[in-house]
């Protein structure tokens, strides 16, 4: 039996796609192994969201080639799509595939003849208007299933290469989404995460559906107890959207609401389609519906032209919002984007200084958010048992907890009282175990 390793760099969408690629090889008789093991085929799903992503992608490709010089190395994904000539110049690459055509990847590998040079299967993506079928029956060693329902982005933020790597918005047909959620439920998953490159745009190309509508379609599926979805923007959070969500109790009380900057001038120059005032309104609406809601976000510091005053506004806005968690990123120029060509780049040392300041703020806000729930009893979906024997899981509002308990609790829903906070770790005690024996 031949061995294949399918590895993703970057976002959750890449991870889902790499799981699907692994399943495609497994269905053809391949043994799926870890990327650190010797394999006959390595499929590296590349990331290009920053120049660092490009570098890490190249490093991983070189690493697997060293592991087995005789292996077939396939580079797929966003970096391969946007810079195929760079990838073809790498001696380690045998087959090149972009962000479409993954359904033919097993055939391409099996038909590949060494000595013919790089097999370049990258095709244009900017005019693509059909969602490429992708199916994952389960996620390897996970209890939370990620389901790709959308691809592409038409926002064209001034710092972002993704619209060029992924093409325009394409949505997965509703019936396919519902069918896959049913399969995941039959395989024992209790939580699904709807994901995409710009998941809030789901349905805009199909004209007859929306993110809310597909949530309403999958909500009744038996066996699914929790539904999450990936990052959305504040413009999506309207009274109509929240009124619809209020009727869907399976939707988790956690929203990753994209911000990037709390300064109005910076948001405008980023070509973001909202203002800090609109963002604050969205957060207020979420909290009025669910007082326990966790609002998490991403923020960029040191965007070109960001003054010290702009940064101070952004940091103050983060405090005002009281985020549960902030992912802080120093701005990284990405070739091919308008922001990278600007002459008013912020010095690296200043970007790092601002990142440390905002990082400290983020930690303080996270601690304050977690402390609010100490002493409360909350439902936890148990995900894994650590090497120390402690069980780990998440609440609906995405608080990670650990606790000691007997028996096999993996993928079980339990009630637990949050007892103490140590750094970012929240300890809990089980107050009510699962109603049925767990066999996941």
Short mmCIF file of C-alpha atoms in Angstrom, two decimals:
data_model
loop_
_atom_site.label_atom_id
_atom_site.label_comp_id
_atom_site.label_asym_id
_atom_site.label_seq_id
_atom_site.Cartn_x
_atom_site.Cartn_y
_atom_site.Cartn_z
CA UNK A 1 0.00 0.00 0.00
CA UNK A 2 1.40 3.37 -1.02
CA UNK A 3 1.56 6.14 1.59
CA UNK A 4 0.40 9.74 1.21
CA UNK A 5 0.78 12.77 3.48
CA UNK A 6 -1.57 15.71 2.95
CA UNK A 7 -0.52 18.85 4.85
CA UNK A 8 -2.06 22.32 5.06
CA UNK A 9 -0.42 25.63 5.86
CA UNK A 10 -2.54 28.63 6.78
CA UNK A 11 -6.29 28.87 7.20
CA UNK A 12 -9.08 26.46 8.17
CA UNK A 13 -10.22 26.29 4.55
CA UNK A 14 -6.83 24.88 3.58
CA UNK A 15 -7.13 22.36 6.41
CA UNK A 16 -10.53 21.18 5.20
CA UNK A 17 -9.24 20.89 1.65
CA UNK A 18 -6.24 18.88 2.80
CA UNK A 19 -8.52 16.52 4.72
CA UNK A 20 -10.58 16.06 1.56
CA UNK A 21 -7.43 15.37 -0.46
CA UNK A 22 -6.35 12.78 2.09
CA UNK A 23 -9.76 11.10 1.89
CA UNK A 24 -9.55 11.05 -1.92
CA UNK A 25 -6.23 9.20 -1.77
CA UNK A 26 -7.52 6.85 0.95
CA UNK A 27 -10.51 5.92 -1.23
CA UNK A 28 -8.02 4.84 -3.90
CA UNK A 29 -6.13 2.53 -1.56
CA UNK A 30 -3.44 4.82 -0.14
CA UNK A 31 -2.44 4.80 3.52
CA UNK A 32 -2.63 8.32 4.97
CA UNK A 33 0.37 9.17 7.18
CA UNK A 34 1.67 12.22 9.01
CA UNK A 35 3.75 14.73 7.08
CA UNK A 36 6.74 13.95 9.31
CA UNK A 37 6.73 10.33 8.16
CA UNK A 38 8.18 8.77 5.04
CA UNK A 39 5.59 8.80 2.26
CA UNK A 40 5.38 8.02 -1.44
CA UNK A 41 3.36 11.18 -2.10
CA UNK A 42 3.39 14.52 -0.28
CA UNK A 43 0.65 17.05 -1.01
CA UNK A 44 1.50 20.46 0.44
CA UNK A 45 -1.41 22.92 0.50
CA UNK A 46 0.41 26.25 0.36
CA UNK A 47 -0.46 29.61 1.92
CA UNK A 48 0.29 33.03 0.46
CA UNK A 49 -1.60 35.41 2.73
CA UNK A 50 1.78 36.95 3.69
CA UNK A 51 5.34 36.64 2.41
CA UNK A 52 5.99 34.61 5.56
CA UNK A 53 3.34 32.16 4.34
CA UNK A 54 5.25 31.83 1.06
CA UNK A 55 8.47 31.14 2.96
CA UNK A 56 6.90 28.51 5.21
CA UNK A 57 5.39 26.81 2.19
CA UNK A 58 8.78 26.58 0.48
CA UNK A 59 10.37 25.29 3.69
CA UNK A 60 7.80 22.53 4.04
CA UNK A 61 8.23 21.45 0.42
CA UNK A 62 11.99 21.20 0.89
CA UNK A 63 11.55 19.34 4.16
CA UNK A 64 9.41 16.56 2.68
CA UNK A 65 11.74 16.19 -0.30
CA UNK A 66 14.62 15.59 2.13
CA UNK A 67 12.54 12.98 3.93
CA UNK A 68 12.08 10.94 0.77
CA UNK A 69 13.99 12.06 -2.34
CA UNK A 70 12.01 9.50 -4.39
CA UNK A 71 8.57 10.77 -3.37
CA UNK A 72 6.20 12.68 -5.64
CA UNK A 73 5.80 16.18 -4.21
CA UNK A 74 2.64 18.07 -5.13
CA UNK A 75 2.30 21.80 -4.38
CA UNK A 76 -1.32 22.99 -4.33
CA UNK A 77 -3.19 26.02 -3.04
CA UNK A 78 -2.91 29.78 -2.93
CA UNK A 79 0.86 30.25 -3.33
CA UNK A 80 0.90 27.83 -6.25
CA UNK A 81 -2.02 29.73 -7.80
CA UNK A 82 -0.53 33.22 -7.53
CA UNK A 83 3.15 32.44 -8.17
CA UNK A 84 3.34 29.32 -10.34
CA UNK A 85 6.66 30.32 -11.92
CA UNK A 86 8.30 30.62 -8.50
CA UNK A 87 7.00 27.19 -7.57
CA UNK A 88 8.07 25.62 -10.87
CA UNK A 89 11.57 26.93 -10.24
CA UNK A 90 11.80 24.79 -7.10
CA UNK A 91 13.65 21.57 -7.85
CA UNK A 92 11.64 19.82 -5.14
CA UNK A 93 8.24 20.25 -6.87
CA UNK A 94 6.93 17.56 -9.23
CA UNK A 95 3.30 18.56 -9.71
CA UNK A 96 1.78 22.03 -9.43
CA UNK A 97 -1.93 22.60 -8.83
CA UNK A 98 -3.62 25.85 -7.83
CA UNK A 99 -6.91 26.44 -6.04
CA UNK A 100 -9.09 24.39 -8.34
CA UNK A 101 -8.93 20.96 -9.92
CA UNK A 102 -8.30 19.04 -6.70
CA UNK A 103 -10.71 16.34 -7.83
CA UNK A 104 -8.13 15.21 -10.38
CA UNK A 105 -5.17 15.18 -8.01
CA UNK A 106 -5.03 11.39 -7.48
CA UNK A 107 -5.18 10.75 -11.22
CA UNK A 108 -2.46 13.34 -11.82
CA UNK A 109 -0.17 11.66 -9.30
CA UNK A 110 -0.74 8.19 -10.71
CA UNK A 111 -0.16 9.34 -14.28
CA UNK A 112 2.91 11.41 -13.45
CA UNK A 113 6.14 10.28 -15.09
CA UNK A 114 9.33 11.49 -13.48
CA UNK A 115 11.70 13.10 -15.95
CA UNK A 116 9.09 15.16 -17.79
CA UNK A 117 9.73 18.17 -15.59
CA UNK A 118 7.12 19.89 -13.45
CA UNK A 119 3.57 18.94 -14.34
CA UNK A 120 1.88 22.35 -14.26
CA UNK A 121 -1.90 22.05 -13.79
CA UNK A 122 -2.51 25.62 -12.61
CA UNK A 123 -5.35 27.31 -14.50
CA UNK A 124 -6.97 30.73 -14.23
CA UNK A 125 -9.19 31.38 -11.22
CA UNK A 126 -10.40 34.96 -11.72
CA UNK A 127 -13.21 33.92 -14.07
CA UNK A 128 -14.24 30.83 -12.12
CA UNK A 129 -17.90 30.92 -11.04
CA UNK A 130 -18.64 27.36 -9.91
CA UNK A 131 -17.98 25.91 -6.46
CA UNK A 132 -15.64 22.96 -6.82
CA UNK A 133 -17.16 19.89 -5.15
CA UNK A 134 -15.33 18.96 -1.99
CA UNK A 135 -16.43 16.44 0.59
CA UNK A 136 -15.10 15.42 3.99
CA UNK A 137 -16.80 12.58 5.84
CA UNK A 138 -14.82 13.26 9.01
CA UNK A 139 -11.87 15.18 10.37
CA UNK A 140 -8.92 13.05 11.40
CA UNK A 141 -8.67 12.80 15.20
CA UNK A 142 -11.06 15.73 15.74
CA UNK A 143 -14.49 16.01 17.31
CA UNK A 144 -15.35 19.34 15.68
CA UNK A 145 -16.02 19.00 11.96
CA UNK A 146 -15.17 21.82 9.56
CA UNK A 147 -17.36 22.07 6.48
CA UNK A 148 -16.37 24.23 3.52
CA UNK A 149 -19.45 25.94 2.10
CA UNK A 150 -17.93 28.83 0.17
CA UNK A 151 -14.83 29.84 -1.79
CA UNK A 152 -13.48 33.08 -3.21
CA UNK A 153 -13.63 36.72 -2.14
CA UNK A 154 -14.65 39.90 -3.93
CA UNK A 155 -13.77 42.40 -1.20
CA UNK A 156 -10.28 43.42 -2.45
CA UNK A 157 -8.92 44.82 0.79
CA UNK A 158 -5.82 46.80 -0.08
CA UNK A 159 -3.44 44.49 1.86
CA UNK A 160 -4.86 41.14 0.75
CA UNK A 161 -3.84 38.81 -2.10
CA UNK A 162 -6.63 36.28 -1.52
CA UNK A 163 -9.09 37.51 -4.20
CA UNK A 164 -6.32 36.88 -6.74
CA UNK A 165 -5.58 33.45 -5.27
CA UNK A 166 -9.15 32.27 -4.78
CA UNK A 167 -11.17 34.13 -7.40
CA UNK A 168 -14.72 35.47 -7.03
CA UNK A 169 -17.35 34.25 -4.58
CA UNK A 170 -18.65 30.74 -5.23
CA UNK A 171 -21.11 29.02 -2.92
CA UNK A 172 -21.79 25.35 -2.35
CA UNK A 173 -25.39 24.40 -3.19
CA UNK A 174 -27.64 24.15 -0.15
CA UNK A 175 -28.58 20.52 -0.72
CA UNK A 176 -24.90 19.52 -0.76
CA UNK A 177 -24.27 21.35 2.50
CA UNK A 178 -27.26 19.67 4.16
CA UNK A 179 -26.23 16.23 2.86
CA UNK A 180 -22.70 16.57 4.20
CA UNK A 181 -23.87 17.75 7.61
CA UNK A 182 -26.11 14.67 7.74
CA UNK A 183 -23.11 12.45 6.94
CA UNK A 184 -21.06 14.13 9.65
CA UNK A 185 -23.89 13.62 12.15
CA UNK A 186 -24.12 9.94 11.18
CA UNK A 187 -20.37 9.66 11.81
CA UNK A 188 -20.87 10.91 15.36
CA UNK A 189 -19.93 14.58 15.13
CA UNK A 190 -21.95 16.86 17.39
CA UNK A 191 -20.43 20.17 16.30
CA UNK A 192 -19.92 21.54 12.81
CA UNK A 193 -18.15 24.72 11.72
CA UNK A 194 -19.21 26.27 8.41
CA UNK A 195 -16.16 27.78 6.83
CA UNK A 196 -15.09 29.56 3.67
CA UNK A 197 -12.78 32.25 2.36
CA UNK A 198 -15.51 34.87 2.96
CA UNK A 199 -18.30 32.85 4.52
CA UNK A 200 -20.53 35.91 5.02
CA UNK A 201 -20.85 36.07 1.21
CA UNK A 202 -22.39 32.61 1.08
CA UNK A 203 -25.28 32.53 -1.39
CA UNK A 204 -24.66 35.88 -3.08
CA UNK A 205 -23.76 34.13 -6.32
CA UNK A 206 -26.61 31.60 -6.10
CA UNK A 207 -29.18 34.37 -5.52
CA UNK A 208 -31.63 32.01 -3.77
CA UNK A 209 -29.97 31.47 -0.40
CA UNK A 210 -27.83 33.10 2.29
CA UNK A 211 -25.74 32.24 5.32
CA UNK A 212 -28.80 32.55 7.54
CA UNK A 213 -30.88 30.38 5.26
CA UNK A 214 -28.35 27.54 5.15
CA UNK A 215 -28.06 27.72 8.95
CA UNK A 216 -31.84 27.31 9.13
CA UNK A 217 -31.66 24.27 6.83
CA UNK A 218 -29.01 22.38 8.83
CA UNK A 219 -30.30 23.33 12.28
CA UNK A 220 -32.95 20.55 12.48
CA UNK A 221 -30.47 17.75 11.64
CA UNK A 222 -30.57 15.20 14.44
CA UNK A 223 -27.28 14.53 16.18
CA UNK A 224 -25.84 17.99 15.55
CA UNK A 225 -25.90 19.96 18.80
CA UNK A 226 -23.63 22.88 17.95
CA UNK A 227 -23.14 25.02 14.86
CA UNK A 228 -20.39 27.60 14.42
CA UNK A 229 -19.25 29.57 11.41
CA UNK A 230 -15.95 31.23 10.61
CA UNK A 231 -15.08 34.92 10.50
CA UNK A 232 -17.78 37.38 9.44
CA UNK A 233 -17.82 41.16 9.10
CA UNK A 234 -19.93 43.66 11.09
CA UNK A 235 -22.04 44.56 8.07
CA UNK A 236 -23.57 41.07 8.24
CA UNK A 237 -24.82 41.65 11.78
CA UNK A 238 -28.22 43.20 11.12
CA UNK A 239 -31.48 43.05 13.06
CA UNK A 240 -32.89 40.59 10.53
CA UNK A 241 -29.82 38.34 10.76
CA UNK A 242 -29.88 38.29 14.56
CA UNK A 243 -33.64 37.80 14.67
CA UNK A 244 -33.09 34.69 12.57
CA UNK A 245 -30.23 33.44 14.73
CA UNK A 246 -32.32 33.93 17.87
CA UNK A 247 -34.54 31.08 16.63
CA UNK A 248 -31.56 28.74 16.21
CA UNK A 249 -30.38 27.65 19.69
CA UNK A 250 -27.70 25.35 18.24
CA UNK A 251 -25.74 28.36 16.97
CA UNK A 252 -22.84 28.88 19.38
CA UNK A 253 -22.44 32.12 21.30
CA UNK A 254 -19.10 32.92 19.70
CA UNK A 255 -18.52 35.27 16.78
CA UNK A 256 -15.19 36.00 15.15
CA UNK A 257 -16.00 39.49 13.95
CA UNK A 258 -13.29 40.81 11.67
CA UNK A 259 -11.95 44.26 12.69
CA UNK A 260 -8.31 44.77 11.51
CA UNK A 261 -8.16 48.33 12.89
CA UNK A 262 -10.11 50.49 15.30
CA UNK A 263 -9.10 53.71 13.52
CA UNK A 264 -11.55 55.02 10.92
CA UNK A 265 -8.85 56.43 8.64
CA UNK A 266 -6.92 53.17 8.60
CA UNK A 267 -10.03 51.11 7.87
CA UNK A 268 -10.79 53.34 4.89
CA UNK A 269 -7.27 52.95 3.52
CA UNK A 270 -7.50 49.20 4.03
CA UNK A 271 -10.64 49.31 1.84
CA UNK A 272 -12.69 47.75 4.62
CA UNK A 273 -16.40 48.35 4.15
CA UNK A 274 -17.33 49.50 7.67
CA UNK A 275 -16.43 52.08 10.30
CA UNK A 276 -15.60 51.69 14.00
CA UNK A 277 -19.09 53.02 14.77
CA UNK A 278 -20.71 50.30 12.64
CA UNK A 279 -18.50 47.70 14.30
CA UNK A 280 -19.46 48.89 17.80
CA UNK A 281 -23.13 48.75 16.81
CA UNK A 282 -22.75 45.13 15.67
CA UNK A 283 -21.06 44.12 18.93
CA UNK A 284 -23.77 45.84 20.97
CA UNK A 285 -26.46 43.97 19.04
CA UNK A 286 -24.76 40.63 19.64
CA UNK A 287 -24.43 41.30 23.36
CA UNK A 288 -28.04 42.40 23.66
CA UNK A 289 -29.09 39.02 22.26
CA UNK A 290 -26.54 36.88 24.15
CA UNK A 291 -24.94 38.49 27.23
CA UNK A 292 -22.43 35.61 27.41
CA UNK A 293 -21.30 35.99 23.78
CA UNK A 294 -17.59 35.85 23.00
CA UNK A 295 -16.50 38.32 20.35
CA UNK A 296 -13.04 37.55 18.99
CA UNK A 297 -11.19 39.35 16.23
CA UNK A 298 -8.03 39.95 14.18
CA UNK A 299 -6.13 43.25 14.29
CA UNK A 300 -3.26 44.50 12.14
CA UNK A 301 -0.74 46.98 13.54
CA UNK A 302 1.66 49.07 11.49
CA UNK A 303 -0.42 49.26 8.33
CA UNK A 304 1.20 51.69 5.86
CA UNK A 305 0.51 55.25 6.94
CA UNK A 306 -0.73 54.27 10.40
CA UNK A 307 0.35 57.10 12.68
CA UNK A 308 0.90 56.86 16.41
CA UNK A 309 -2.45 58.59 16.83
CA UNK A 310 -4.14 56.02 14.56
CA UNK A 311 -2.65 53.20 16.58
CA UNK A 312 -3.72 54.80 19.85
CA UNK A 313 -7.29 55.03 18.51
CA UNK A 314 -7.18 51.40 17.44
CA UNK A 315 -5.88 50.18 20.80
CA UNK A 316 -8.46 52.28 22.69
CA UNK A 317 -11.24 50.88 20.50
CA UNK A 318 -10.12 47.33 21.30
CA UNK A 319 -10.42 48.12 25.01
CA UNK A 320 -13.85 49.63 24.41
CA UNK A 321 -15.03 46.47 22.66
CA UNK A 322 -13.81 44.17 25.45
CA UNK A 323 -12.80 41.35 23.12
CA UNK A 324 -12.59 37.78 24.38
CA UNK A 325 -9.51 37.27 22.22
CA UNK A 326 -7.50 39.27 19.69
CA UNK A 327 -5.14 37.79 17.13
CA UNK A 328 -2.52 40.52 16.69
CA UNK A 329 -0.57 40.73 13.43
CA UNK A 330 2.19 43.21 12.56
CA UNK A 331 1.46 44.29 8.99
CA UNK A 332 3.35 42.15 6.48
CA UNK A 333 3.66 43.52 2.93
CA UNK A 334 2.34 41.15 0.30
CA UNK A 335 3.65 41.52 -3.22
CA UNK A 336 0.93 42.33 -5.73
CA UNK A 337 -1.29 44.29 -3.32
CA UNK A 338 -1.77 48.09 -3.32
CA UNK A 339 -0.65 48.41 0.32
CA UNK A 340 2.70 46.77 -0.37
CA UNK A 341 3.50 49.43 -2.98
CA UNK A 342 2.89 52.36 -0.66
CA UNK A 343 5.93 54.48 0.22
CA UNK A 344 4.77 55.17 3.80
CA UNK A 345 5.64 51.79 5.28
CA UNK A 346 5.97 51.69 9.08
CA UNK A 347 9.42 50.66 10.34
CA UNK A 348 9.65 47.02 11.51
CA UNK A 349 10.77 47.97 15.01
CA UNK A 350 7.77 50.30 15.37
CA UNK A 351 5.40 47.58 14.13
CA UNK A 352 6.82 45.18 16.70
CA UNK A 353 6.50 47.79 19.44
CA UNK A 354 2.84 48.35 18.62
CA UNK A 355 2.23 44.60 18.41
CA UNK A 356 3.59 44.17 21.95
CA UNK A 357 1.37 46.96 23.28
CA UNK A 358 -1.76 45.56 21.63
CA UNK A 359 -0.75 42.04 22.64
CA UNK A 360 -0.65 43.12 26.28
CA UNK A 361 -4.07 44.72 25.92
CA UNK A 362 -5.39 41.55 24.30
CA UNK A 363 -4.15 39.46 27.24
CA UNK A 364 -5.79 41.77 29.78
CA UNK A 365 -9.10 41.67 27.91
CA UNK A 366 -8.99 37.89 27.62
CA UNK A 367 -8.33 37.51 31.34
CA UNK A 368 -11.24 39.81 32.16
CA UNK A 369 -13.56 37.88 29.85
CA UNK A 370 -12.61 34.47 31.29
CA UNK A 371 -12.87 35.69 34.89
CA UNK A 372 -16.52 36.64 34.29
CA UNK A 373 -17.50 32.99 34.04
CA UNK A 374 -15.72 31.57 37.08
CA UNK A 375 -18.22 29.87 39.35
CA UNK A 376 -20.70 29.34 36.51
CA UNK A 377 -21.93 25.97 35.28
CA UNK A 378 -21.58 25.65 31.51
CA UNK A 379 -22.02 22.99 28.86
CA UNK A 380 -18.72 21.62 27.51
CA UNK A 381 -18.13 19.52 24.42
CA UNK A 382 -15.21 17.27 25.35
CA UNK A 383 -12.67 17.03 22.53
CA UNK A 384 -9.60 15.15 23.71
CA UNK A 385 -7.65 13.73 26.62
CA UNK A 386 -4.22 15.26 27.15
CA UNK A 387 -1.03 13.37 27.93
CA UNK A 388 -1.55 14.36 31.57
CA UNK A 389 -4.88 12.50 31.63
CA UNK A 390 -6.99 15.66 31.84
CA UNK A 391 -9.95 16.09 29.53
CA UNK A 392 -10.15 19.20 27.35
CA UNK A 393 -13.09 20.84 25.65
CA UNK A 394 -14.88 24.09 24.82
CA UNK A 395 -18.01 25.84 25.96
CA UNK A 396 -20.50 27.28 23.47
CA UNK A 397 -18.78 30.67 23.77
CA UNK A 398 -15.43 29.01 23.06
CA UNK A 399 -13.85 28.99 26.50
CA UNK A 400 -11.25 26.20 26.59
CA UNK A 401 -11.54 24.21 29.82
CA UNK A 402 -9.71 21.27 31.39
CA UNK A 403 -10.89 18.86 34.05
CA UNK A 404 -10.28 15.43 35.56
CA UNK A 405 -12.90 12.71 35.07
CA UNK A 406 -13.23 8.95 34.75
CA UNK A 407 -14.30 7.06 31.65
CA UNK A 408 -14.24 7.87 27.95
CA UNK A 409 -15.65 11.36 27.53
CA UNK A 410 -14.35 12.14 24.06
CA UNK A 411 -17.08 13.88 22.03
CA UNK A 412 -19.41 13.89 25.04
CA UNK A 413 -21.47 16.87 26.19
CA UNK A 414 -21.11 17.44 29.92
CA UNK A 415 -22.01 20.16 32.39
CA UNK A 416 -19.04 21.63 34.21
CA UNK A 417 -18.46 24.35 36.77
CA UNK A 418 -15.59 26.70 35.93
CA UNK A 419 -13.50 26.87 39.09
CA UNK A 420 -10.25 28.75 38.56
CA UNK A 421 -8.11 30.58 36.04
CA UNK A 422 -4.38 30.01 35.56
CA UNK A 423 -2.98 32.11 32.74
CA UNK A 424 -5.14 31.23 29.75
CA UNK A 425 -6.12 27.87 31.25
CA UNK A 426 -9.56 27.49 32.82
CA UNK A 427 -10.06 24.62 35.25
CA UNK A 428 -13.45 23.02 35.72
CA UNK A 429 -15.28 20.30 37.64
CA UNK A 430 -17.87 18.07 36.00
CA UNK A 431 -21.27 18.52 37.61
CA UNK A 432 -23.28 16.34 35.23
CA UNK A 433 -21.89 13.65 32.94
CA UNK A 434 -23.20 12.55 29.56
CA UNK A 435 -26.65 11.00 29.51
CA UNK A 436 -25.57 8.14 27.26
CA UNK A 437 -22.44 5.98 27.09
CA UNK A 438 -19.94 7.52 24.71
CA UNK A 439 -18.49 5.33 21.95
CA UNK A 440 -16.90 7.97 19.68
#
